[in-house]
Amino acid sequence: MQATQPGGSQWPTLVDWFASHALGLAIFTPAAVACWTGEVFHLLHAGRRKRNGLLLLLVCIVTIGVFGQSRFHLLYCALPPIALLAFQADASAVLVGPLMCLAIAVWFTMHGSGPFWIEPYGSMQARIFALQLYLVAALAIALPISVAQAQRNRLIARLRDGERRYQVLAENATDIVMSVGLDGRIIYVSPRIIPVLGYAPEDLIGVRYSELVLPDDCDAIVTAFESLTAAKAEVSLDSRLRRPDGQARWIKTYLRLVVDPFSGKPEMLAVTVRDITERKTAEQRLADERTELQGLAFRDGLTGLFNRRHFDRELERVWRQHTHAESRNPVAAMMIDIDAFKSYNDHDGHQSGDECLRRVAQAIASAARRPTDIAARYGGEEFALILADTDQHGALIVAERIRAGIENLRIPHPACQTGIVTISVGVAAQRPGEDGDGSALVAAADKALYSAKQRGRNRACMVDTDVVSHIAG
């Protein structure tokens, strides 16, 4: 069987047929997709129903006005409502609008009215074909606008949603959230600042953040801002902020640089402020307690002088320090004992004895004037001193000063032959050497104290260097 070849006159008809159907598919396919995906039902959304209906009604009215007459060339007047529909309405309305325009235009064109009857078209088929091209052109204008507008609306919605979420988090966070410009001026403050620091957010807008902290901490804040802007890092620091009532609060400030994602340039600073006053107060209380405990560990509770434990540690430290020093200056030790103190206690009682110990301790501390002098209660009625960089002559002068100072207190002591409280002092001094330690020095001073007791008390005695060296050996 032989295939029939189409004649040359059939080709234009076939091309017209194909083009006409292709245009029809181009017009109806978007609408079919909208119906298939359910997008068309968005027309009935309660929040958009009125706006979509008014825009579609405008398209219908303008299309009727354009195609309902054949005197004026108003064909392109039907495009602005479709463009407006693309800008303002949902995608479903954009797809339905051209179809309504097409239905109205076809009806008027088929009944001999409209702009296509003004032009000298050869047939009705040519007019319909031109009408299809016109609608395809309208869709080509409307659909890209609608897609771009939909993307824009989604972006705006995401931005609004992000802003809303940020605002909810900022307003309900336990910390204070701020946005600060690169110049250090506050742009935004969360309401949390009202109960925490007592400021109204609107009163801080435009204020430099560094102006809120105390002057002593201002330089640290300014330096942190500058380093953050230069290094694009995160910074945290503690500072003190003054409340409107004048009360100072400790705050911890977290600074983070916000960079514009498009330009890559710094945009502003995100600042989080946390009130740490309670933590700082607790830390200070612990530090005070630690200092107090340290004082209890190394201080004598009755006299306020150092105790024997601290005396032994300081003697070892001073001796070691002078051993390794180039000059090797001498170190002096002094042992002090209240004369006939047991009789004083037996005669006046322990309370008076404690008061006597306190007064003697004050006199000894007053005589030990240099910051390096260490005065301690060695035990019972015994006291001890360490005099760094002091030779025998200098130590003896200090000893005599202490003895005379206590004698001048004129504390009554009926059991003593002088009638007042006196002391006996033993003094020893030596240059530290590589061998031995400070214990020999104390032993020598104690030997000198025994000698002072033997010689009648109320005096200061000294042993020479050879005795100290003999004890050390």
Short mmCIF file of C-alpha atoms in Angstrom, two decimals:
data_model
loop_
_atom_site.label_atom_id
_atom_site.label_comp_id
_atom_site.label_asym_id
_atom_site.label_seq_id
_atom_site.Cartn_x
_atom_site.Cartn_y
_atom_site.Cartn_z
CA MET A 1 0.00 0.00 0.00
CA GLN A 2 1.42 3.35 -0.99
CA ALA A 3 1.51 6.27 1.45
CA THR A 4 -0.29 9.34 0.39
CA GLN A 5 1.97 12.40 0.22
CA PRO A 6 0.37 15.61 1.38
CA GLY A 7 0.09 18.17 -1.32
CA GLY A 8 1.94 21.44 -1.25
CA SER A 9 -1.29 23.32 -0.43
CA GLN A 10 -1.82 21.27 2.75
CA TRP A 11 1.37 22.39 4.52
CA PRO A 12 0.20 25.88 5.54
CA THR A 13 -2.97 24.38 6.97
CA LEU A 14 -0.96 21.81 8.95
CA VAL A 15 1.38 24.45 10.28
CA ASP A 16 -1.51 26.67 11.32
CA TRP A 17 -3.18 23.72 13.02
CA PHE A 18 -0.04 22.79 14.91
CA ALA A 19 0.71 26.36 15.94
CA SER A 20 -2.84 26.93 17.08
CA HIS A 21 -2.85 23.84 19.25
CA ALA A 22 0.60 24.63 20.63
CA LEU A 23 -0.58 28.08 21.68
CA GLY A 24 -3.67 26.55 23.25
CA LEU A 25 -1.50 24.17 25.27
CA ALA A 26 0.71 27.07 26.32
CA ILE A 27 -2.37 28.92 27.55
CA PHE A 28 -4.21 26.08 29.31
CA THR A 29 -1.27 24.05 30.72
CA PRO A 30 -0.45 26.47 33.60
CA ALA A 31 -4.11 26.57 34.58
CA ALA A 32 -4.32 22.78 34.44
CA VAL A 33 -1.26 22.48 36.68
CA ALA A 34 -2.81 24.92 39.12
CA CYS A 35 -5.98 22.83 39.29
CA TRP A 36 -4.02 19.59 39.58
CA THR A 37 -1.83 20.83 42.47
CA GLY A 38 -4.74 22.50 44.27
CA GLU A 39 -3.21 25.94 43.87
CA VAL A 40 -6.48 27.21 42.46
CA PHE A 41 -8.18 26.69 45.83
CA HIS A 42 -6.03 29.47 47.27
CA LEU A 43 -8.48 31.80 45.55
CA LEU A 44 -10.93 30.94 48.28
CA HIS A 45 -8.56 31.68 51.15
CA ALA A 46 -10.41 33.85 53.64
CA GLY A 47 -7.66 36.41 53.94
CA ARG A 48 -7.20 36.79 50.17
CA ARG A 49 -10.64 36.13 48.77
CA LYS A 50 -11.76 39.74 48.58
CA ARG A 51 -8.56 41.06 47.02
CA ASN A 52 -8.36 38.27 44.44
CA GLY A 53 -12.05 38.72 43.56
CA LEU A 54 -11.68 42.49 43.02
CA LEU A 55 -8.62 42.07 40.81
CA LEU A 56 -10.29 39.36 38.69
CA LEU A 57 -13.38 41.56 38.40
CA LEU A 58 -11.17 44.42 37.19
CA VAL A 59 -9.65 42.14 34.53
CA CYS A 60 -13.14 41.13 33.35
CA ILE A 61 -14.44 44.71 33.21
CA VAL A 62 -11.44 46.02 31.27
CA THR A 63 -11.50 43.03 28.89
CA ILE A 64 -15.21 43.58 28.18
CA GLY A 65 -14.49 47.24 27.55
CA VAL A 66 -11.68 46.43 25.13
CA PHE A 67 -13.38 43.62 23.17
CA GLY A 68 -16.93 44.90 23.42
CA GLN A 69 -16.29 47.62 20.80
CA SER A 70 -14.69 47.74 17.35
CA ARG A 71 -14.01 51.45 16.86
CA PHE A 72 -10.76 52.02 18.83
CA HIS A 73 -7.46 50.14 18.98
CA LEU A 74 -7.58 49.35 22.72
CA LEU A 75 -6.11 45.86 22.49
CA TYR A 76 -3.16 46.49 24.83
CA CYS A 77 -5.33 48.22 27.41
CA ALA A 78 -6.23 44.76 28.68
CA LEU A 79 -2.62 44.03 29.68
CA PRO A 80 -2.21 46.49 32.65
CA PRO A 81 -4.93 44.77 34.75
CA ILE A 82 -3.25 41.42 34.09
CA ALA A 83 0.11 42.90 35.15
CA LEU A 84 -1.52 44.37 38.26
CA LEU A 85 -3.00 40.94 38.94
CA ALA A 86 0.50 39.46 38.71
CA PHE A 87 1.84 41.99 41.25
CA GLN A 88 -0.99 41.87 43.76
CA ALA A 89 -2.76 38.50 43.53
CA ASP A 90 -1.78 34.90 44.18
CA ALA A 91 -0.34 32.69 41.46
CA SER A 92 -3.69 30.91 41.11
CA ALA A 93 -5.44 34.20 40.33
CA VAL A 94 -2.72 35.04 37.80
CA LEU A 95 -3.43 31.78 35.99
CA VAL A 96 -7.23 32.17 36.14
CA GLY A 97 -7.24 35.81 35.06
CA PRO A 98 -5.85 35.29 31.50
CA LEU A 99 -8.29 32.40 31.02
CA MET A 100 -11.19 34.68 31.90
CA CYS A 101 -9.73 37.29 29.57
CA LEU A 102 -9.46 34.66 26.85
CA ALA A 103 -13.06 33.50 27.30
CA ILE A 104 -14.40 37.05 27.07
CA ALA A 105 -12.19 37.94 24.11
CA VAL A 106 -13.15 34.79 22.20
CA TRP A 107 -16.85 35.34 22.79
CA PHE A 108 -16.78 38.96 21.53
CA THR A 109 -14.46 38.09 18.64
CA MET A 110 -16.71 35.19 17.54
CA HIS A 111 -19.66 37.62 17.57
CA GLY A 112 -17.94 40.16 15.34
CA SER A 113 -16.70 42.63 17.94
CA GLY A 114 -13.33 43.64 19.30
CA PRO A 115 -9.99 45.04 18.12
CA PHE A 116 -9.29 42.09 15.85
CA TRP A 117 -12.19 43.15 13.61
CA ILE A 118 -10.57 46.52 13.00
CA GLU A 119 -7.54 44.93 11.31
CA PRO A 120 -8.09 43.33 7.84
CA TYR A 121 -7.72 39.67 8.80
CA GLY A 122 -8.59 37.23 6.02
CA SER A 123 -10.56 34.76 8.15
CA MET A 124 -11.95 34.01 11.59
CA GLN A 125 -9.20 31.44 12.09
CA ALA A 126 -6.58 34.14 11.64
CA ARG A 127 -8.33 36.32 14.22
CA ILE A 128 -8.45 33.49 16.73
CA PHE A 129 -4.79 32.70 16.06
CA ALA A 130 -3.88 36.35 16.69
CA LEU A 131 -5.95 36.27 19.87
CA GLN A 132 -4.00 33.22 21.06
CA LEU A 133 -0.71 34.97 20.40
CA TYR A 134 -2.02 37.95 22.34
CA LEU A 135 -2.89 35.75 25.37
CA VAL A 136 0.45 33.94 25.22
CA ALA A 137 2.14 37.34 25.28
CA ALA A 138 0.01 38.32 28.27
CA LEU A 139 1.02 35.13 30.09
CA ALA A 140 4.65 35.72 29.18
CA ILE A 141 4.37 39.07 30.95
CA ALA A 142 2.28 37.97 33.91
CA LEU A 143 3.90 34.64 34.89
CA PRO A 144 7.50 35.92 35.41
CA ILE A 145 6.13 38.87 37.37
CA SER A 146 4.05 36.51 39.49
CA VAL A 147 6.97 34.15 40.14
CA ALA A 148 9.28 37.03 41.10
CA GLN A 149 6.59 38.55 43.29
CA ALA A 150 5.92 35.20 44.97
CA GLN A 151 9.63 34.82 45.75
CA ARG A 152 9.70 38.35 47.08
CA ASN A 153 6.68 37.72 49.26
CA ARG A 154 8.23 34.52 50.61
CA LEU A 155 11.45 36.37 51.39
CA ILE A 156 9.54 39.16 53.14
CA ALA A 157 7.54 36.57 55.08
CA ARG A 158 10.74 34.82 56.16
CA LEU A 159 12.29 38.11 57.19
CA ARG A 160 9.19 39.05 59.16
CA ASP A 161 9.08 35.61 60.73
CA GLY A 162 12.76 35.82 61.63
CA GLU A 163 12.26 39.30 63.06
CA ARG A 164 9.27 38.10 65.04
CA ARG A 165 11.18 35.10 66.40
CA TYR A 166 14.16 37.31 67.28
CA GLN A 167 11.87 39.75 69.05
CA VAL A 168 10.15 36.95 70.99
CA LEU A 169 13.50 35.47 72.03
CA ALA A 170 14.96 38.87 72.92
CA GLU A 171 11.94 39.89 74.97
CA ASN A 172 11.74 36.60 76.88
CA ALA A 173 15.46 35.88 77.35
CA THR A 174 16.96 36.15 80.82
CA ASP A 175 19.86 38.16 79.35
CA ILE A 176 19.63 41.66 77.89
CA VAL A 177 19.96 41.73 74.09
CA MET A 178 21.24 44.82 72.29
CA SER A 179 22.15 45.89 68.78
CA VAL A 180 24.96 48.43 68.73
CA GLY A 181 26.25 50.34 65.73
CA LEU A 182 29.91 50.33 64.71
CA ASP A 183 30.21 53.76 66.32
CA GLY A 184 29.25 52.26 69.69
CA ARG A 185 25.75 53.78 69.83
CA ILE A 186 22.84 51.59 70.89
CA ILE A 187 20.28 50.77 68.16
CA TYR A 188 18.01 48.30 69.95
CA VAL A 189 17.55 47.17 73.57
CA SER A 190 15.32 44.31 74.71
CA PRO A 191 12.72 45.07 77.42
CA ARG A 192 14.60 42.77 79.79
CA ILE A 193 16.76 45.75 80.72
CA ILE A 194 13.88 47.29 82.72
CA PRO A 195 13.78 44.76 85.61
CA VAL A 196 17.52 43.98 85.48
CA LEU A 197 19.17 47.39 85.21
CA GLY A 198 16.27 49.82 85.61
CA TYR A 199 16.59 51.61 82.26
CA ALA A 200 13.77 52.18 79.77
CA PRO A 201 14.78 50.81 76.33
CA GLU A 202 13.73 53.96 74.49
CA ASP A 203 15.94 56.10 76.73
CA LEU A 204 19.08 54.24 75.62
CA ILE A 205 18.59 54.48 71.86
CA GLY A 206 21.46 56.56 70.45
CA VAL A 207 23.47 56.42 73.70
CA ARG A 208 27.04 55.12 73.53
CA TYR A 209 27.33 51.80 75.32
CA SER A 210 30.61 52.85 76.95
CA GLU A 211 28.78 55.73 78.68
CA LEU A 212 26.74 53.25 80.73
CA VAL A 213 29.71 51.64 82.51
CA LEU A 214 31.75 53.16 85.32
CA PRO A 215 34.66 55.40 84.26
CA ASP A 216 37.23 52.88 85.54
CA ASP A 217 35.88 50.24 83.12
CA CYS A 218 35.19 52.54 80.18
CA ASP A 219 38.62 52.11 78.55
CA ALA A 220 38.28 48.31 78.59
CA ILE A 221 34.90 48.53 76.83
CA VAL A 222 36.23 50.91 74.16
CA THR A 223 39.25 48.66 73.56
CA ALA A 224 37.00 45.61 73.24
CA PHE A 225 34.83 47.37 70.66
CA GLU A 226 37.86 48.41 68.63
CA SER A 227 39.49 44.98 68.71
CA LEU A 228 36.22 43.30 67.78
CA THR A 229 35.73 45.55 64.74
CA ALA A 230 39.30 44.91 63.58
CA ALA A 231 39.56 41.17 64.23
CA LYS A 232 35.95 40.12 63.50
CA ALA A 233 35.91 37.85 66.54
CA GLU A 234 33.90 37.44 69.73
CA VAL A 235 34.82 39.22 72.94
CA SER A 236 33.53 38.94 76.51
CA LEU A 237 34.49 41.02 79.52
CA ASP A 238 33.30 41.93 83.00
CA SER A 239 32.56 45.52 83.93
CA ARG A 240 30.45 47.60 86.28
CA LEU A 241 27.38 49.47 85.12
CA ARG A 242 25.65 52.28 86.94
CA ARG A 243 21.88 52.02 87.35
CA PRO A 244 19.67 55.14 87.22
CA ASP A 245 19.45 55.03 91.03
CA GLY A 246 23.25 55.23 91.26
CA GLN A 247 23.73 51.62 92.30
CA ALA A 248 26.58 49.80 90.53
CA ARG A 249 25.96 46.33 89.12
CA TRP A 250 28.48 43.84 87.78
CA ILE A 251 27.66 42.76 84.22
CA LYS A 252 29.22 40.38 81.74
CA THR A 253 29.14 41.71 78.19
CA TYR A 254 29.35 39.39 75.17
CA LEU A 255 30.21 41.18 71.92
CA ARG A 256 29.87 39.63 68.47
CA LEU A 257 30.41 41.31 65.11
CA VAL A 258 27.54 41.00 62.62
CA VAL A 259 28.76 40.90 59.00
CA ASP A 260 26.55 41.70 56.01
CA PRO A 261 26.19 38.41 54.05
CA PHE A 262 26.18 40.18 50.69
CA SER A 263 28.97 42.73 51.02
CA GLY A 264 31.03 40.91 53.66
CA LYS A 265 31.50 44.17 55.54
CA PRO A 266 30.81 44.70 59.27
CA GLU A 267 27.26 45.87 59.80
CA MET A 268 26.77 46.18 63.56
CA LEU A 269 27.54 44.54 66.90
CA ALA A 270 25.33 42.02 68.65
CA VAL A 271 25.63 42.59 72.41
CA THR A 272 24.36 40.29 75.16
CA VAL A 273 24.46 41.62 78.73
CA ARG A 274 24.16 39.40 81.78
CA ASP A 275 23.87 40.59 85.38
CA ILE A 276 26.59 38.78 87.37
CA THR A 277 26.41 40.87 90.53
CA GLU A 278 25.40 37.91 92.69
CA ARG A 279 28.24 35.80 91.31
CA LYS A 280 30.77 38.59 91.86
CA THR A 281 29.45 39.11 95.38
CA ALA A 282 29.79 35.39 96.08
CA GLU A 283 33.33 35.37 94.65
CA GLN A 284 34.30 38.35 96.81
CA ARG A 285 32.76 36.70 99.86
CA LEU A 286 34.75 33.52 99.18
CA ALA A 287 37.92 35.57 98.69
CA ASP A 288 37.32 37.36 102.00
CA GLU A 289 36.65 34.06 103.72
CA ARG A 290 39.80 32.60 102.19
CA THR A 291 41.79 35.58 103.42
CA GLU A 292 40.23 35.25 106.83
CA LEU A 293 40.99 31.53 106.96
CA GLN A 294 44.53 32.22 105.87
CA GLY A 295 44.78 34.79 108.61
CA LEU A 296 43.46 32.27 111.12
CA ALA A 297 46.01 29.73 109.91
CA PHE A 298 48.98 32.08 110.26
CA ARG A 299 47.85 34.56 112.91
CA ASP A 300 47.67 34.26 116.64
CA GLY A 301 44.09 34.75 117.72
CA LEU A 302 44.91 36.52 120.98
CA THR A 303 47.62 39.01 120.01
CA GLY A 304 47.08 39.41 116.25
CA LEU A 305 50.75 38.69 115.56
CA PHE A 306 51.87 35.88 113.27
CA ASN A 307 51.97 32.43 114.84
CA ARG A 308 54.92 30.05 115.11
CA ARG A 309 53.95 28.22 111.92
CA HIS A 310 54.24 31.38 109.87
CA PHE A 311 57.42 32.38 111.69
CA ASP A 312 59.12 29.10 110.78
CA ARG A 313 58.05 29.37 107.13
CA GLU A 314 59.22 32.98 106.83
CA LEU A 315 62.53 32.19 108.53
CA GLU A 316 63.19 29.41 106.02
CA ARG A 317 62.23 31.68 103.11
CA VAL A 318 64.38 34.62 104.26
CA TRP A 319 67.33 32.37 104.99
CA ARG A 320 67.11 30.70 101.56
CA GLN A 321 66.69 34.07 99.83
CA HIS A 322 69.77 35.55 101.52
CA THR A 323 71.76 32.39 100.87
CA HIS A 324 71.37 32.79 97.11
CA ALA A 325 71.76 36.59 97.12
CA GLU A 326 75.07 38.08 95.99
CA SER A 327 75.44 40.41 98.96
CA ARG A 328 74.50 37.82 101.58
CA ASN A 329 73.45 40.42 104.11
CA PRO A 330 73.12 39.15 107.69
CA VAL A 331 69.83 37.97 109.15
CA ALA A 332 68.98 38.57 112.80
CA ALA A 333 66.60 36.65 115.04
CA MET A 334 65.25 37.78 118.36
CA MET A 335 63.60 35.75 121.14
CA ILE A 336 61.56 37.66 123.76
CA ASP A 337 60.13 36.37 127.04
CA ILE A 338 57.97 38.22 129.58
CA ASP A 339 59.69 38.11 132.94
CA ALA A 340 57.90 36.12 135.68
CA PHE A 341 54.74 35.88 133.63
CA LYS A 342 53.52 32.78 135.48
CA SER A 343 53.49 34.79 138.69
CA TYR A 344 51.60 37.57 136.92
CA ASN A 345 48.89 35.08 135.88
CA ASP A 346 48.72 33.55 139.32
CA HIS A 347 48.38 36.97 140.96
CA ASP A 348 46.06 38.84 138.53
CA GLY A 349 44.27 36.01 136.73
CA HIS A 350 44.27 34.79 133.17
CA GLN A 351 42.12 37.62 131.80
CA SER A 352 44.62 40.18 132.98
CA GLY A 353 47.36 37.92 131.63
CA ASP A 354 45.73 37.91 128.20
CA GLU A 355 45.48 41.70 128.26
CA CYS A 356 49.13 41.92 129.20
CA LEU A 357 50.09 39.68 126.29
CA ARG A 358 48.12 41.89 123.90
CA ARG A 359 49.79 45.09 125.09
CA VAL A 360 53.25 43.55 124.89
CA ALA A 361 52.47 42.25 121.39
CA GLN A 362 51.41 45.74 120.28
CA ALA A 363 54.64 47.21 121.57
CA ILE A 364 56.70 44.59 119.75
CA ALA A 365 54.76 45.13 116.49
CA SER A 366 55.28 48.90 116.79
CA ALA A 367 59.04 48.41 117.12
CA ALA A 368 59.20 46.12 114.08
CA ARG A 369 58.70 49.04 111.71
CA ARG A 370 59.97 47.72 108.38
CA PRO A 371 57.66 45.78 106.04
CA THR A 372 60.18 42.92 106.00
CA ASP A 373 60.27 42.57 109.80
CA ILE A 374 58.33 39.52 111.00
CA ALA A 375 56.93 39.57 114.56
CA ALA A 376 55.30 36.43 115.93
CA ARG A 377 54.00 34.91 119.12
CA TYR A 378 56.27 31.92 119.49
CA GLY A 379 54.31 30.26 122.28
CA GLY A 380 52.88 31.13 125.71
CA GLU A 381 54.58 34.36 126.82
CA GLU A 382 57.38 34.00 124.25
CA PHE A 383 57.68 36.18 121.15
CA ALA A 384 60.10 36.07 118.22
CA LEU A 385 61.28 38.44 115.48
CA ILE A 386 63.04 38.04 112.16
CA LEU A 387 65.04 41.06 111.02
CA ALA A 388 66.31 40.69 107.46
CA ASP A 389 69.40 42.64 106.36
CA THR A 390 70.26 43.43 109.98
CA ASP A 391 73.63 42.92 111.71
CA GLN A 392 74.34 42.39 115.38
CA HIS A 393 74.53 46.08 116.21
CA GLY A 394 71.27 46.93 114.44
CA ALA A 395 69.45 43.98 116.02
CA LEU A 396 70.63 45.03 119.46
CA ILE A 397 69.28 48.55 118.91
CA VAL A 398 65.86 47.13 118.00
CA ALA A 399 65.94 44.82 121.00
CA GLU A 400 66.69 47.66 123.34
CA ARG A 401 63.91 49.74 121.77
CA ILE A 402 61.42 46.94 122.41
CA ARG A 403 62.62 46.39 125.98
CA ALA A 404 62.39 50.07 126.81
CA GLY A 405 59.01 50.42 125.13
CA ILE A 406 57.49 47.64 127.24
CA GLU A 407 59.08 48.98 130.38
CA ASN A 408 57.53 52.37 129.64
CA LEU A 409 54.09 50.79 129.50
CA ARG A 410 54.32 50.61 133.31
CA ILE A 411 52.05 47.59 133.53
CA PRO A 412 51.79 46.76 137.27
CA HIS A 413 53.43 43.43 138.25
CA PRO A 414 53.56 43.06 142.07
CA ALA A 415 55.20 39.64 141.81
CA CYS A 416 58.18 41.10 139.97
CA GLN A 417 61.02 42.83 141.80
CA THR A 418 60.70 45.88 139.54
CA GLY A 419 56.97 46.18 140.23
CA ILE A 420 56.16 46.41 136.50
CA VAL A 421 56.09 44.06 133.55
CA THR A 422 59.49 43.69 131.86
CA ILE A 423 60.98 41.44 129.21
CA SER A 424 64.22 39.61 128.51
CA VAL A 425 65.56 39.55 124.95
CA GLY A 426 68.01 37.25 123.22
CA VAL A 427 69.58 38.37 119.94
CA ALA A 428 71.61 36.54 117.31
CA ALA A 429 72.73 37.53 113.79
CA GLN A 430 74.63 35.73 111.01
CA ARG A 431 75.30 35.80 107.28
CA PRO A 432 73.52 32.79 105.73
CA GLY A 433 75.79 30.15 104.21
CA GLU A 434 75.25 27.23 101.87
CA ASP A 435 75.16 24.80 104.78
CA GLY A 436 72.79 25.03 107.71
CA ASP A 437 69.46 26.79 108.05
CA GLY A 438 67.69 29.38 110.16
CA SER A 439 66.98 27.00 113.03
CA ALA A 440 70.53 27.48 114.31
CA LEU A 441 69.96 31.22 114.37
CA VAL A 442 66.82 30.79 116.50
CA ALA A 443 68.65 28.38 118.79
CA ALA A 444 71.42 30.92 119.28
CA ALA A 445 68.89 33.68 120.03
CA ASP A 446 67.22 31.37 122.54
CA LYS A 447 70.61 30.78 124.16
CA ALA A 448 71.07 34.53 124.39
CA LEU A 449 67.62 34.82 125.99
CA TYR A 450 68.62 32.28 128.63
CA SER A 451 71.72 34.34 129.31
CA ALA A 452 69.58 37.49 129.77
CA LYS A 453 67.42 35.63 132.29
CA GLN A 454 70.51 34.48 134.16
CA ARG A 455 71.88 38.02 134.33
CA GLY A 456 68.83 39.39 136.14
CA ARG A 457 66.17 39.84 133.44
CA ASN A 458 64.87 43.09 131.93
CA ARG A 459 67.79 43.20 129.52
CA ALA A 460 68.89 42.22 126.03
CA CYS A 461 71.82 39.87 125.40
CA MET A 462 73.55 38.81 122.20
CA VAL A 463 75.65 35.86 121.12
CA ASP A 464 78.46 36.32 118.63
CA THR A 465 78.70 34.73 115.20
CA ASP A 466 80.97 31.97 116.37
CA VAL A 467 78.30 30.70 118.76
CA VAL A 468 75.75 30.60 115.97
CA SER A 469 78.20 28.79 113.71
CA HIS A 470 78.96 26.33 116.53
CA ILE A 471 75.26 25.62 117.01
CA ALA A 472 74.80 25.16 113.27
CA GLY A 473 77.75 22.81 113.14
#
